[in-house]
XYZ file of N, CA and C in Angstrom:
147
model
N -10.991 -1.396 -21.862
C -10.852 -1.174 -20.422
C -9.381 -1.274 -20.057
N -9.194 -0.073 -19.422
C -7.333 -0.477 -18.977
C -7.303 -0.092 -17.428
N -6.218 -0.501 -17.076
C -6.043 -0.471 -15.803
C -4.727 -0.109 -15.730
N -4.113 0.865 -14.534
C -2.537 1.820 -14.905
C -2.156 1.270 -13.161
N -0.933 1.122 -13.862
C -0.566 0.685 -12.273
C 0.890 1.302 -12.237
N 0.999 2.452 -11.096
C 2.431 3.144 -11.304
C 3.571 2.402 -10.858
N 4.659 2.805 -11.684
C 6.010 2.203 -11.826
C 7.020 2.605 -10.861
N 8.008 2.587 -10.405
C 8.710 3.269 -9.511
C 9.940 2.065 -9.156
N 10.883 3.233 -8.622
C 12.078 2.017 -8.169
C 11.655 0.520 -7.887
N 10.366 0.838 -6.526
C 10.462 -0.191 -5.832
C 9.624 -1.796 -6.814
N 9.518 -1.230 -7.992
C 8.549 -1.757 -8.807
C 9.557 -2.282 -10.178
N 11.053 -2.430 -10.241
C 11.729 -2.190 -11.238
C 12.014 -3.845 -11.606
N 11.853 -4.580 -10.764
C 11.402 -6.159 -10.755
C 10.450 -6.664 -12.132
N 9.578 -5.341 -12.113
C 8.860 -6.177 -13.691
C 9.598 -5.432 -14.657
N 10.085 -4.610 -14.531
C 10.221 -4.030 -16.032
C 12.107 -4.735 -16.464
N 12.113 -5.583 -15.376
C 13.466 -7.005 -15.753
C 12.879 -8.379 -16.031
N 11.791 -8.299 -15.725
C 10.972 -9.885 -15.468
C 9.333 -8.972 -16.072
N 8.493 -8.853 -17.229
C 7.631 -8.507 -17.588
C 6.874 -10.074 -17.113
N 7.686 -11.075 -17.262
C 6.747 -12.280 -17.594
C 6.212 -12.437 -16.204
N 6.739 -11.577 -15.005
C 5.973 -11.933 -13.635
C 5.162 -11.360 -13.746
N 4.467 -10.468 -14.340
C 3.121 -9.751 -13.959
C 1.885 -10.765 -15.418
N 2.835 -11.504 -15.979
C 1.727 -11.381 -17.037
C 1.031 -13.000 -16.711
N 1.219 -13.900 -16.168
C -0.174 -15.086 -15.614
C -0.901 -14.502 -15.048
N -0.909 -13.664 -14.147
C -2.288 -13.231 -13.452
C -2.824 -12.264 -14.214
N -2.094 -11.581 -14.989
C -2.909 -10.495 -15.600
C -3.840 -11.296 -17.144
N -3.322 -12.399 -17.489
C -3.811 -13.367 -18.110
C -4.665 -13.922 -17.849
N -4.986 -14.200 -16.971
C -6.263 -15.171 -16.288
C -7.202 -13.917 -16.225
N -6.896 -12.600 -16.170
C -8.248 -11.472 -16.193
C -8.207 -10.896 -17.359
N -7.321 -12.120 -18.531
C -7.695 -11.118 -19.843
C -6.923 -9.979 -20.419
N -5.850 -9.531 -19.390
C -5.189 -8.414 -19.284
C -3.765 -8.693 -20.140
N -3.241 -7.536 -20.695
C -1.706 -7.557 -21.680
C -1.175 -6.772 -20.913
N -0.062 -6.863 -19.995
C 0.624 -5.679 -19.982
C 1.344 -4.331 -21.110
N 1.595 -3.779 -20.744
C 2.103 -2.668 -21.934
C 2.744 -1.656 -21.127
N 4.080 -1.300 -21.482
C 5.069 -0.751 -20.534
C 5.001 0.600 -21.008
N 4.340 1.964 -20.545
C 4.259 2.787 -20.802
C 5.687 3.750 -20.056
N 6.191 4.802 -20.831
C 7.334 5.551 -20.132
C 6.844 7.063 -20.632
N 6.638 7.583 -19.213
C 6.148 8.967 -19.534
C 7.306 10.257 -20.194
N 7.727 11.375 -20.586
C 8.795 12.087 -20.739
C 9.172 12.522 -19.219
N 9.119 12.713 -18.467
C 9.381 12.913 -16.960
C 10.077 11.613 -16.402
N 10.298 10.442 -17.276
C 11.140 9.433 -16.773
C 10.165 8.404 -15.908
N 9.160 8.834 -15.412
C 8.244 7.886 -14.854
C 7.892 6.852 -16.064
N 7.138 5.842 -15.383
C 6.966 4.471 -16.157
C 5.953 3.728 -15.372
N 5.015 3.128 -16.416
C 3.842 2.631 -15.779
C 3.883 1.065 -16.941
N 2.946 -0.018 -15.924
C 2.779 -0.907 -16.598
C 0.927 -0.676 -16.817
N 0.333 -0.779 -17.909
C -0.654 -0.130 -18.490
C -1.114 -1.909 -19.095
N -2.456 -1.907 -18.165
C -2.864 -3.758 -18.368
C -4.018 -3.148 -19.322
N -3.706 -3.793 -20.304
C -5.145 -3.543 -21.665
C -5.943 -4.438 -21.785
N -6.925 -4.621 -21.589
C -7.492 -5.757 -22.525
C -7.279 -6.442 -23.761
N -7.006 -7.772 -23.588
C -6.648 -8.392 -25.016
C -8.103 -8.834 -25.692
């Protein structure tokens, strides 16, 4: 089960600090995983661990 959550300027806080998204995504089980599309977009992609 994954869950995609889009990336964007205003969003550039985790991809300097990954470790802020990852306690809560922990407590639901979730890994982040920093996906970067070829179009330069970028998503944080929560997987199941």
């Amino acid at each position: 089960e994954r869950a995609r959550v889009a990336g964007g300027a205003w969003f550039d806080w985790a991809r300097v600090d990954a470790r802020a998204v990852t306690p809560t995504a922990a407590r639901a089980g979730l890994v982040p995983r920093w996906v970067v599309e070829r179009d330069g977009r970028w998503f944080a992609e929560l997987v199941r661990s």
